[in-house]
Amino acid sequence: MIIYKQFTFDSAHFLPNVPEGHKCRQMHGHTYLLTVYAQGELKQPEGWLLDYGDLKAIVKPIVDTLDHSLLNNIPGLENPTAEMLATWLWTNIKPLLPQLSRIELKETPTSGVIYE
């Protein structure tokens, strides 16, 4: 069984390692859409993999550290590409959510990354 929960957060960033003149080298912001997937066997007698409230309680504090922040100032996100941000999220969520199986992170409605 696979379940998921979505979170949104707004953050600013700039990409320091792209060439001069690249638009992403300038500070800008995104409204990110994060989808966190958990996979495993159903618990009985509840009939669920995980309570959505428990999933939210694990992920929301991590997302809250990113919300309305400059990502470049967060340790490990000095070069906050979508790929690096997805990796950072995985690294921070997985120890608290062993069932974590996938992260989807959209930085725009048409662009994003999947990390498994």
mmCIF file of N, CA, C and O in Angstrom, residues 12-107:
data_model
loop_
_atom_site.group_PDB
_atom_site.id
_atom_site.type_symbol
_atom_site.label_atom_id
_atom_site.label_comp_id
_atom_site.label_asym_id
_atom_site.label_seq_id
_atom_site.Cartn_x
_atom_site.Cartn_y
_atom_site.Cartn_z
ATOM 1 N N ALA A 12 12.493 31.547 -0.697
ATOM 2 C CA ALA A 12 13.354 32.243 -1.646
ATOM 3 C C ALA A 12 14.661 31.472 -1.763
ATOM 4 O O ALA A 12 15.047 30.726 -0.857
ATOM 5 N N HIS A 13 15.313 31.636 -2.901
ATOM 6 C CA HIS A 13 16.643 31.054 -3.078
ATOM 7 C C HIS A 13 17.310 31.695 -4.287
ATOM 8 O O HIS A 13 16.696 32.447 -5.043
ATOM 9 N N PHE A 14 18.584 31.384 -4.417
ATOM 10 C CA PHE A 14 19.332 31.718 -5.620
ATOM 11 C C PHE A 14 20.321 30.588 -5.827
ATOM 12 O O PHE A 14 20.668 29.871 -4.882
ATOM 13 N N LEU A 15 20.729 30.386 -7.060
ATOM 14 C CA LEU A 15 21.646 29.296 -7.382
ATOM 15 C C LEU A 15 23.032 29.877 -7.656
ATOM 16 O O LEU A 15 23.274 30.442 -8.724
ATOM 17 N N PRO A 16 23.940 29.745 -6.683
ATOM 18 C CA PRO A 16 25.240 30.393 -6.797
ATOM 19 C C PRO A 16 26.178 29.748 -7.812
ATOM 20 O O PRO A 16 27.160 30.377 -8.211
ATOM 21 N N ASN A 17 25.885 28.525 -8.248
ATOM 22 C CA ASN A 17 26.820 27.809 -9.114
ATOM 23 C C ASN A 17 26.442 27.820 -10.593
ATOM 24 O O ASN A 17 27.096 27.162 -11.394
ATOM 25 N N VAL A 18 25.381 28.545 -10.948
ATOM 26 C CA VAL A 18 25.029 28.659 -12.363
ATOM 27 C C VAL A 18 25.832 29.806 -12.977
ATOM 28 O O VAL A 18 26.351 30.672 -12.258
ATOM 29 N N PRO A 19 25.968 29.833 -14.299
ATOM 30 C CA PRO A 19 26.781 30.880 -14.942
ATOM 31 C C PRO A 19 26.226 32.284 -14.695
ATOM 32 O O PRO A 19 25.025 32.476 -14.500
ATOM 33 N N GLU A 20 27.129 33.254 -14.724
ATOM 34 C CA GLU A 20 26.724 34.663 -14.661
ATOM 35 C C GLU A 20 25.690 34.913 -15.746
ATOM 36 O O GLU A 20 25.799 34.385 -16.853
ATOM 37 N N GLY A 21 24.670 35.690 -15.432
ATOM 38 C CA GLY A 21 23.632 36.004 -16.394
ATOM 39 C C GLY A 21 22.461 35.035 -16.387
ATOM 40 O O GLY A 21 21.421 35.343 -16.963
ATOM 41 N N HIS A 22 22.609 33.882 -15.776
ATOM 42 C CA HIS A 22 21.486 32.927 -15.683
ATOM 43 C C HIS A 22 20.460 33.503 -14.722
ATOM 44 O O HIS A 22 20.802 33.994 -13.648
ATOM 45 N N LYS A 23 19.182 33.451 -15.095
ATOM 46 C CA LYS A 23 18.144 34.087 -14.281
ATOM 47 C C LYS A 23 18.048 33.504 -12.872
ATOM 48 O O LYS A 23 17.666 34.205 -11.945
ATOM 49 N N CYS A 24 18.413 32.252 -12.700
ATOM 50 C CA CYS A 24 18.312 31.632 -11.366
ATOM 51 C C CYS A 24 19.462 32.012 -10.437
ATOM 52 O O CYS A 24 19.461 31.651 -9.263
ATOM 53 N N ARG A 25 20.437 32.739 -10.962
ATOM 54 C CA ARG A 25 21.519 33.231 -10.100
ATOM 55 C C ARG A 25 21.016 34.382 -9.220
ATOM 56 O O ARG A 25 21.586 34.668 -8.170
ATOM 57 N N GLN A 26 19.940 35.042 -9.671
ATOM 58 C CA GLN A 26 19.329 36.120 -8.893
ATOM 59 C C GLN A 26 18.366 35.532 -7.860
ATOM 60 O O GLN A 26 17.756 34.489 -8.093
ATOM 61 N N MET A 27 18.250 36.201 -6.732
ATOM 62 C CA MET A 27 17.306 35.733 -5.722
ATOM 63 C C MET A 27 15.887 35.803 -6.274
ATOM 64 O O MET A 27 15.502 36.777 -6.920
ATOM 65 N N HIS A 28 15.142 34.744 -6.016
ATOM 66 C CA HIS A 28 13.748 34.652 -6.448
ATOM 67 C C HIS A 28 13.043 33.651 -5.546
ATOM 68 O O HIS A 28 13.679 33.011 -4.704
ATOM 69 N N GLY A 29 11.747 33.526 -5.699
ATOM 70 C CA GLY A 29 11.001 32.637 -4.822
ATOM 71 C C GLY A 29 10.099 31.683 -5.573
ATOM 72 O O GLY A 29 9.823 31.868 -6.759
ATOM 73 N N HIS A 30 9.669 30.663 -4.849
ATOM 74 C CA HIS A 30 8.748 29.669 -5.386
ATOM 75 C C HIS A 30 7.717 29.314 -4.317
ATOM 76 O O HIS A 30 8.018 29.363 -3.122
ATOM 77 N N THR A 31 6.552 28.915 -4.764
ATOM 78 C CA THR A 31 5.605 28.218 -3.915
ATOM 79 C C THR A 31 5.767 26.745 -4.257
ATOM 80 O O THR A 31 5.373 26.301 -5.335
ATOM 81 N N TYR A 32 6.431 26.022 -3.375
ATOM 82 C CA TYR A 32 6.726 24.617 -3.601
ATOM 83 C C TYR A 32 5.530 23.748 -3.228
ATOM 84 O O TYR A 32 4.814 24.042 -2.264
ATOM 85 N N LEU A 33 5.347 22.667 -3.960
ATOM 86 C CA LEU A 33 4.373 21.636 -3.622
ATOM 87 C C LEU A 33 5.147 20.350 -3.375
ATOM 88 O O LEU A 33 5.801 19.829 -4.284
ATOM 89 N N LEU A 34 5.090 19.873 -2.147
ATOM 90 C CA LEU A 34 5.793 18.656 -1.735
ATOM 91 C C LEU A 34 4.768 17.550 -1.532
ATOM 92 O O LEU A 34 3.784 17.736 -0.814
ATOM 93 N N THR A 35 5.003 16.404 -2.163
ATOM 94 C CA THR A 35 4.187 15.217 -1.932
ATOM 95 C C THR A 35 5.087 14.155 -1.337
ATOM 96 O O THR A 35 6.121 13.808 -1.923
ATOM 97 N N VAL A 36 4.706 13.663 -0.159
ATOM 98 C CA VAL A 36 5.477 12.654 0.569
ATOM 99 C C VAL A 36 4.701 11.345 0.496
ATOM 100 O O VAL A 36 3.519 11.293 0.847
ATOM 101 N N TYR A 37 5.365 10.295 0.041
ATOM 102 C CA TYR A 37 4.760 8.979 -0.100
ATOM 103 C C TYR A 37 5.334 8.026 0.944
ATOM 104 O O TYR A 37 6.553 8.014 1.187
ATOM 105 N N ALA A 38 4.462 7.223 1.533
ATOM 106 C CA ALA A 38 4.873 6.176 2.470
ATOM 107 C C ALA A 38 4.320 4.851 1.962
ATOM 108 O O ALA A 38 3.208 4.800 1.432
ATOM 109 N N GLN A 39 5.108 3.789 2.120
ATOM 110 C CA GLN A 39 4.729 2.485 1.598
ATOM 111 C C GLN A 39 4.927 1.422 2.662
ATOM 112 O O GLN A 39 5.903 1.456 3.417
ATOM 113 N N GLY A 40 4.006 0.471 2.711
ATOM 114 C CA GLY A 40 4.145 -0.635 3.644
ATOM 115 C C GLY A 40 2.881 -1.458 3.726
ATOM 116 O O GLY A 40 1.968 -1.319 2.907
ATOM 117 N N GLU A 41 2.845 -2.306 4.735
ATOM 118 C CA GLU A 41 1.700 -3.182 4.969
ATOM 119 C C GLU A 41 0.660 -2.460 5.819
ATOM 120 O O GLU A 41 0.996 -1.618 6.652
ATOM 121 N N LEU A 42 -0.591 -2.814 5.607
ATOM 122 C CA LEU A 42 -1.667 -2.245 6.399
ATOM 123 C C LEU A 42 -1.603 -2.763 7.828
ATOM 124 O O LEU A 42 -1.356 -3.943 8.058
ATOM 125 N N LYS A 43 -1.824 -1.855 8.776
ATOM 126 C CA LYS A 43 -1.915 -2.231 10.187
ATOM 127 C C LYS A 43 -3.336 -2.688 10.477
ATOM 128 O O LYS A 43 -4.295 -2.129 9.963
ATOM 129 N N GLN A 44 -3.433 -3.684 11.310
ATOM 130 C CA GLN A 44 -4.750 -4.166 11.739
ATOM 131 C C GLN A 44 -4.848 -3.962 13.249
ATOM 132 O O GLN A 44 -3.840 -4.069 13.933
ATOM 133 N N PRO A 45 -5.930 -3.617 13.799
ATOM 134 C CA PRO A 45 -7.254 -3.599 13.179
ATOM 135 C C PRO A 45 -7.585 -2.285 12.484
ATOM 136 O O PRO A 45 -8.675 -2.149 11.913
ATOM 137 N N GLU A 46 -6.666 -1.289 12.498
ATOM 138 C CA GLU A 46 -6.991 0.033 11.951
ATOM 139 C C GLU A 46 -7.342 -0.009 10.465
ATOM 140 O O GLU A 46 -8.171 0.760 9.996
ATOM 141 N N GLY A 47 -6.669 -0.877 9.713
ATOM 142 C CA GLY A 47 -6.907 -0.947 8.278
ATOM 143 C C GLY A 47 -6.210 0.141 7.498
ATOM 144 O O GLY A 47 -6.621 0.483 6.402
ATOM 145 N N TRP A 48 -5.143 0.702 8.062
ATOM 146 C CA TRP A 48 -4.376 1.733 7.365
ATOM 147 C C TRP A 48 -2.887 1.470 7.503
ATOM 148 O O TRP A 48 -2.444 0.701 8.350
ATOM 149 N N LEU A 49 -2.135 2.119 6.660
ATOM 150 C CA LEU A 49 -0.679 2.047 6.723
ATOM 151 C C LEU A 49 -0.163 2.948 7.836
ATOM 152 O O LEU A 49 0.684 2.564 8.627
ATOM 153 N N LEU A 50 -0.707 4.157 7.874
ATOM 154 C CA LEU A 50 -0.248 5.180 8.809
ATOM 155 C C LEU A 50 -1.343 6.226 8.918
ATOM 156 O O LEU A 50 -1.973 6.570 7.917
ATOM 157 N N ASP A 51 -1.568 6.715 10.096
ATOM 158 C CA ASP A 51 -2.535 7.797 10.298
ATOM 159 C C ASP A 51 -2.005 9.051 9.599
ATOM 160 O O ASP A 51 -0.848 9.436 9.790
ATOM 161 N N TYR A 52 -2.840 9.685 8.776
ATOM 162 C CA TYR A 52 -2.413 10.909 8.087
ATOM 163 C C TYR A 52 -1.992 11.995 9.075
ATOM 164 O O TYR A 52 -1.096 12.791 8.783
ATOM 165 N N GLY A 53 -2.619 12.024 10.236
ATOM 166 C CA GLY A 53 -2.223 12.984 11.269
ATOM 167 C C GLY A 53 -0.814 12.734 11.762
ATOM 168 O O GLY A 53 -0.061 13.675 12.018
ATOM 169 N N ASP A 54 -0.429 11.469 11.888
ATOM 170 C CA ASP A 54 0.934 11.127 12.291
ATOM 171 C C ASP A 54 1.931 11.504 11.197
ATOM 172 O O ASP A 54 3.022 12.012 11.483
ATOM 173 N N LEU A 55 1.545 11.276 9.945
ATOM 174 C CA LEU A 55 2.397 11.658 8.825
ATOM 175 C C LEU A 55 2.623 13.169 8.813
ATOM 176 O O LEU A 55 3.756 13.645 8.684
ATOM 177 N N LYS A 56 1.554 13.912 9.013
ATOM 178 C CA LYS A 56 1.659 15.373 9.065
ATOM 179 C C LYS A 56 2.524 15.824 10.231
ATOM 180 O O LYS A 56 3.357 16.727 10.091
ATOM 181 N N ALA A 57 2.377 15.193 11.384
ATOM 182 C CA ALA A 57 3.158 15.569 12.567
ATOM 183 C C ALA A 57 4.657 15.354 12.349
ATOM 184 O O ALA A 57 5.483 16.065 12.922
ATOM 185 N N ILE A 58 5.011 14.400 11.510
ATOM 186 C CA ILE A 58 6.428 14.138 11.203
ATOM 187 C C ILE A 58 6.964 15.160 10.209
ATOM 188 O O ILE A 58 8.042 15.720 10.397
ATOM 189 N N VAL A 59 6.213 15.405 9.141
ATOM 190 C CA VAL A 59 6.741 16.198 8.020
ATOM 191 C C VAL A 59 6.587 17.698 8.220
ATOM 192 O O VAL A 59 7.480 18.472 7.869
ATOM 193 N N LYS A 60 5.493 18.142 8.808
ATOM 194 C CA LYS A 60 5.222 19.579 8.892
ATOM 195 C C LYS A 60 6.325 20.372 9.604
ATOM 196 O O LYS A 60 6.708 21.456 9.125
ATOM 197 N N PRO A 61 6.882 19.902 10.735
ATOM 198 C CA PRO A 61 7.958 20.688 11.355
ATOM 199 C C PRO A 61 9.179 20.860 10.445
ATOM 200 O O PRO A 61 9.850 21.900 10.489
ATOM 201 N N ILE A 62 9.446 19.879 9.609
ATOM 202 C CA ILE A 62 10.566 19.981 8.671
ATOM 203 C C ILE A 62 10.234 21.006 7.590
ATOM 204 O O ILE A 62 11.059 21.864 7.261
ATOM 205 N N VAL A 63 9.027 20.923 7.064
ATOM 206 C CA VAL A 63 8.582 21.891 6.059
ATOM 207 C C VAL A 63 8.561 23.299 6.651
ATOM 208 O O VAL A 63 8.949 24.268 5.981
ATOM 209 N N ASP A 64 8.156 23.418 7.903
ATOM 210 C CA ASP A 64 8.097 24.734 8.544
ATOM 211 C C ASP A 64 9.467 25.402 8.634
ATOM 212 O O ASP A 64 9.552 26.633 8.641
ATOM 213 N N THR A 65 10.550 24.623 8.683
ATOM 214 C CA THR A 65 11.888 25.224 8.701
ATOM 215 C C THR A 65 12.228 25.866 7.367
ATOM 216 O O THR A 65 13.096 26.742 7.300
ATOM 217 N N LEU A 66 11.546 25.434 6.295
ATOM 218 C CA LEU A 66 11.793 25.966 4.957
ATOM 219 C C LEU A 66 10.864 27.115 4.595
ATOM 220 O O LEU A 66 11.207 27.965 3.778
ATOM 221 N N ASP A 67 9.685 27.131 5.198
ATOM 222 C CA ASP A 67 8.654 28.088 4.824
ATOM 223 C C ASP A 67 9.075 29.518 5.147
ATOM 224 O O ASP A 67 9.534 29.808 6.257
ATOM 225 N N HIS A 68 8.923 30.391 4.168
ATOM 226 C CA HIS A 68 9.261 31.814 4.301
ATOM 227 C C HIS A 68 10.701 32.005 4.780
ATOM 228 O O HIS A 68 10.983 32.822 5.656
ATOM 229 N N SER A 69 11.606 31.232 4.191
ATOM 230 C CA SER A 69 13.022 31.367 4.518
ATOM 231 C C SER A 69 13.826 31.489 3.228
ATOM 232 O O SER A 69 13.334 31.196 2.140
ATOM 233 N N LEU A 70 15.054 31.918 3.397
ATOM 234 C CA LEU A 70 16.018 31.907 2.297
ATOM 235 C C LEU A 70 16.726 30.560 2.378
ATOM 236 O O LEU A 70 17.489 30.301 3.316
ATOM 237 N N LEU A 71 16.458 29.687 1.445
ATOM 238 C CA LEU A 71 16.974 28.319 1.498
ATOM 239 C C LEU A 71 18.495 28.278 1.586
ATOM 240 O O LEU A 71 19.055 27.409 2.267
ATOM 241 N N ASN A 72 19.176 29.201 0.924
ATOM 242 C CA ASN A 72 20.643 29.223 0.932
ATOM 243 C C ASN A 72 21.220 29.335 2.336
ATOM 244 O O ASN A 72 22.365 28.964 2.563
ATOM 245 N N ASN A 73 20.445 29.860 3.298
ATOM 246 C CA ASN A 73 20.933 30.029 4.663
ATOM 247 C C ASN A 73 20.750 28.782 5.525
ATOM 248 O O ASN A 73 21.188 28.762 6.672
ATOM 249 N N ILE A 74 20.118 27.743 4.995
ATOM 250 C CA ILE A 74 19.887 26.516 5.755
ATOM 251 C C ILE A 74 21.043 25.563 5.505
ATOM 252 O O ILE A 74 21.386 25.287 4.348
ATOM 253 N N PRO A 75 21.691 25.066 6.573
ATOM 254 C CA PRO A 75 22.821 24.145 6.386
ATOM 255 C C PRO A 75 22.444 22.966 5.488
ATOM 256 O O PRO A 75 21.411 22.329 5.670
ATOM 257 N N GLY A 76 23.274 22.735 4.484
ATOM 258 C CA GLY A 76 23.048 21.674 3.521
ATOM 259 C C GLY A 76 22.336 22.142 2.267
ATOM 260 O O GLY A 76 22.225 21.396 1.300
ATOM 261 N N LEU A 77 21.856 23.386 2.273
ATOM 262 C CA LEU A 77 21.128 23.921 1.117
ATOM 263 C C LEU A 77 21.812 25.171 0.559
ATOM 264 O O LEU A 77 21.155 26.061 0.033
ATOM 265 N N GLU A 78 23.104 25.222 0.651
ATOM 266 C CA GLU A 78 23.833 26.378 0.151
ATOM 267 C C GLU A 78 23.678 26.530 -1.368
ATOM 268 O O GLU A 78 23.802 27.626 -1.902
ATOM 269 N N ASN A 79 23.425 25.425 -2.066
ATOM 270 C CA ASN A 79 23.145 25.424 -3.506
ATOM 271 C C ASN A 79 21.777 24.755 -3.694
ATOM 272 O O ASN A 79 21.683 23.604 -4.095
ATOM 273 N N PRO A 80 20.695 25.480 -3.394
ATOM 274 C CA PRO A 80 19.376 24.857 -3.274
ATOM 275 C C PRO A 80 18.642 24.634 -4.598
ATOM 276 O O PRO A 80 17.587 25.218 -4.861
ATOM 277 N N THR A 81 19.191 23.774 -5.433
ATOM 278 C CA THR A 81 18.449 23.341 -6.612
ATOM 279 C C THR A 81 17.277 22.483 -6.142
ATOM 280 O O THR A 81 17.255 22.015 -4.992
ATOM 281 N N ALA A 82 16.330 22.239 -7.004
ATOM 282 C CA ALA A 82 15.210 21.362 -6.643
ATOM 283 C C ALA A 82 15.726 19.975 -6.262
ATOM 284 O O ALA A 82 15.232 19.353 -5.311
ATOM 285 N N GLU A 83 16.741 19.509 -6.979
ATOM 286 C CA GLU A 83 17.309 18.190 -6.691
ATOM 287 C C GLU A 83 17.962 18.147 -5.311
ATOM 288 O O GLU A 83 17.796 17.172 -4.560
ATOM 289 N N MET A 84 18.698 19.206 -4.976
ATOM 290 C CA MET A 84 19.356 19.258 -3.665
ATOM 291 C C MET A 84 18.321 19.404 -2.557
ATOM 292 O O MET A 84 18.470 18.824 -1.477
ATOM 293 N N LEU A 85 17.264 20.152 -2.804
ATOM 294 C CA LEU A 85 16.210 20.321 -1.820
ATOM 295 C C LEU A 85 15.473 18.999 -1.584
ATOM 296 O O LEU A 85 15.169 18.642 -0.441
ATOM 297 N N ALA A 86 15.194 18.254 -2.649
ATOM 298 C CA ALA A 86 14.551 16.945 -2.495
ATOM 299 C C ALA A 86 15.432 16.000 -1.683
ATOM 300 O O ALA A 86 14.941 15.274 -0.813
ATOM 301 N N THR A 87 16.725 16.020 -1.936
ATOM 302 C CA THR A 87 17.666 15.184 -1.181
ATOM 303 C C THR A 87 17.685 15.592 0.284
ATOM 304 O O THR A 87 17.684 14.745 1.187
ATOM 305 N N TRP A 88 17.704 16.890 0.541
ATOM 306 C CA TRP A 88 17.697 17.407 1.918
ATOM 307 C C TRP A 88 16.423 16.972 2.636
ATOM 308 O O TRP A 88 16.467 16.543 3.789
ATOM 309 N N LEU A 89 15.289 17.085 1.954
ATOM 310 C CA LEU A 89 14.022 16.663 2.556
ATOM 311 C C LEU A 89 14.054 15.179 2.890
ATOM 312 O O LEU A 89 13.669 14.769 3.986
ATOM 313 N N TRP A 90 14.512 14.363 1.959
ATOM 314 C CA TRP A 90 14.601 12.918 2.191
ATOM 315 C C TRP A 90 15.484 12.630 3.416
ATOM 316 O O TRP A 90 15.099 11.859 4.301
ATOM 317 N N THR A 91 16.631 13.247 3.467
ATOM 318 C CA THR A 91 17.580 13.023 4.558
ATOM 319 C C THR A 91 16.980 13.399 5.910
ATOM 320 O O THR A 91 17.271 12.747 6.922
ATOM 321 N N ASN A 92 16.143 14.408 5.946
ATOM 322 C CA ASN A 92 15.548 14.855 7.198
ATOM 323 C C ASN A 92 14.260 14.115 7.562
ATOM 324 O O ASN A 92 13.941 14.000 8.742
ATOM 325 N N ILE A 93 13.543 13.606 6.572
ATOM 326 C CA ILE A 93 12.283 12.906 6.836
ATOM 327 C C ILE A 93 12.498 11.416 7.090
ATOM 328 O O ILE A 93 11.886 10.834 7.991
ATOM 329 N N LYS A 94 13.353 10.766 6.327
ATOM 330 C CA LYS A 94 13.501 9.296 6.359
ATOM 331 C C LYS A 94 13.788 8.743 7.755
ATOM 332 O O LYS A 94 13.189 7.728 8.135
ATOM 333 N N PRO A 95 14.667 9.359 8.562
ATOM 334 C CA PRO A 95 14.902 8.797 9.903
ATOM 335 C C PRO A 95 13.648 8.807 10.789
ATOM 336 O O PRO A 95 13.533 7.987 11.702
ATOM 337 N N LEU A 96 12.735 9.721 10.521
ATOM 338 C CA LEU A 96 11.507 9.836 11.314
ATOM 339 C C LEU A 96 10.342 9.063 10.709
ATOM 340 O O LEU A 96 9.339 8.824 11.385
ATOM 341 N N LEU A 97 10.474 8.706 9.430
ATOM 342 C CA LEU A 97 9.412 8.015 8.711
ATOM 343 C C LEU A 97 10.044 6.879 7.891
ATOM 344 O O LEU A 97 10.317 7.021 6.701
ATOM 345 N N PRO A 98 10.295 5.743 8.537
ATOM 346 C CA PRO A 98 10.958 4.635 7.825
ATOM 347 C C PRO A 98 10.192 4.153 6.587
ATOM 348 O O PRO A 98 10.796 3.624 5.662
ATOM 349 N N GLN A 99 8.880 4.374 6.555
ATOM 350 C CA GLN A 99 8.065 3.946 5.424
ATOM 351 C C GLN A 99 8.200 4.878 4.210
ATOM 352 O O GLN A 99 7.618 4.613 3.153
ATOM 353 N N LEU A 100 8.949 5.972 4.345
ATOM 354 C CA LEU A 100 9.113 6.918 3.239
ATOM 355 C C LEU A 100 9.622 6.179 2.009
ATOM 356 O O LEU A 100 10.628 5.463 2.076
ATOM 357 N N SER A 101 8.916 6.344 0.879
ATOM 358 C CA SER A 101 9.317 5.644 -0.343
ATOM 359 C C SER A 101 9.559 6.577 -1.522
ATOM 360 O O SER A 101 10.215 6.194 -2.490
ATOM 361 N N ARG A 102 9.034 7.790 -1.437
ATOM 362 C CA ARG A 102 9.158 8.701 -2.573
ATOM 363 C C ARG A 102 8.843 10.121 -2.130
ATOM 364 O O ARG A 102 7.988 10.334 -1.280
ATOM 365 N N ILE A 103 9.540 11.056 -2.746
ATOM 366 C CA ILE A 103 9.260 12.479 -2.571
ATOM 367 C C ILE A 103 9.089 13.083 -3.957
ATOM 368 O O ILE A 103 9.913 12.838 -4.839
ATOM 369 N N GLU A 104 8.029 13.834 -4.145
ATOM 370 C CA GLU A 104 7.860 14.636 -5.353
ATOM 371 C C GLU A 104 7.856 16.089 -4.911
ATOM 372 O O GLU A 104 7.125 16.461 -3.989
ATOM 373 N N LEU A 105 8.671 16.895 -5.556
ATOM 374 C CA LEU A 105 8.771 18.305 -5.214
ATOM 375 C C LEU A 105 8.626 19.122 -6.484
ATOM 376 O O LEU A 105 9.429 18.998 -7.407
ATOM 377 N N LYS A 106 7.580 19.953 -6.533
ATOM 378 C CA LYS A 106 7.380 20.866 -7.661
ATOM 379 C C LYS A 106 7.773 22.262 -7.212
ATOM 380 O O LYS A 106 7.316 22.730 -6.173
ATOM 381 N N GLU A 107 8.625 22.905 -8.023
ATOM 382 C CA GLU A 107 8.940 24.302 -7.707
ATOM 383 C C GLU A 107 8.134 25.259 -8.563
ATOM 384 O O GLU A 107 8.049 26.440 -8.249
#
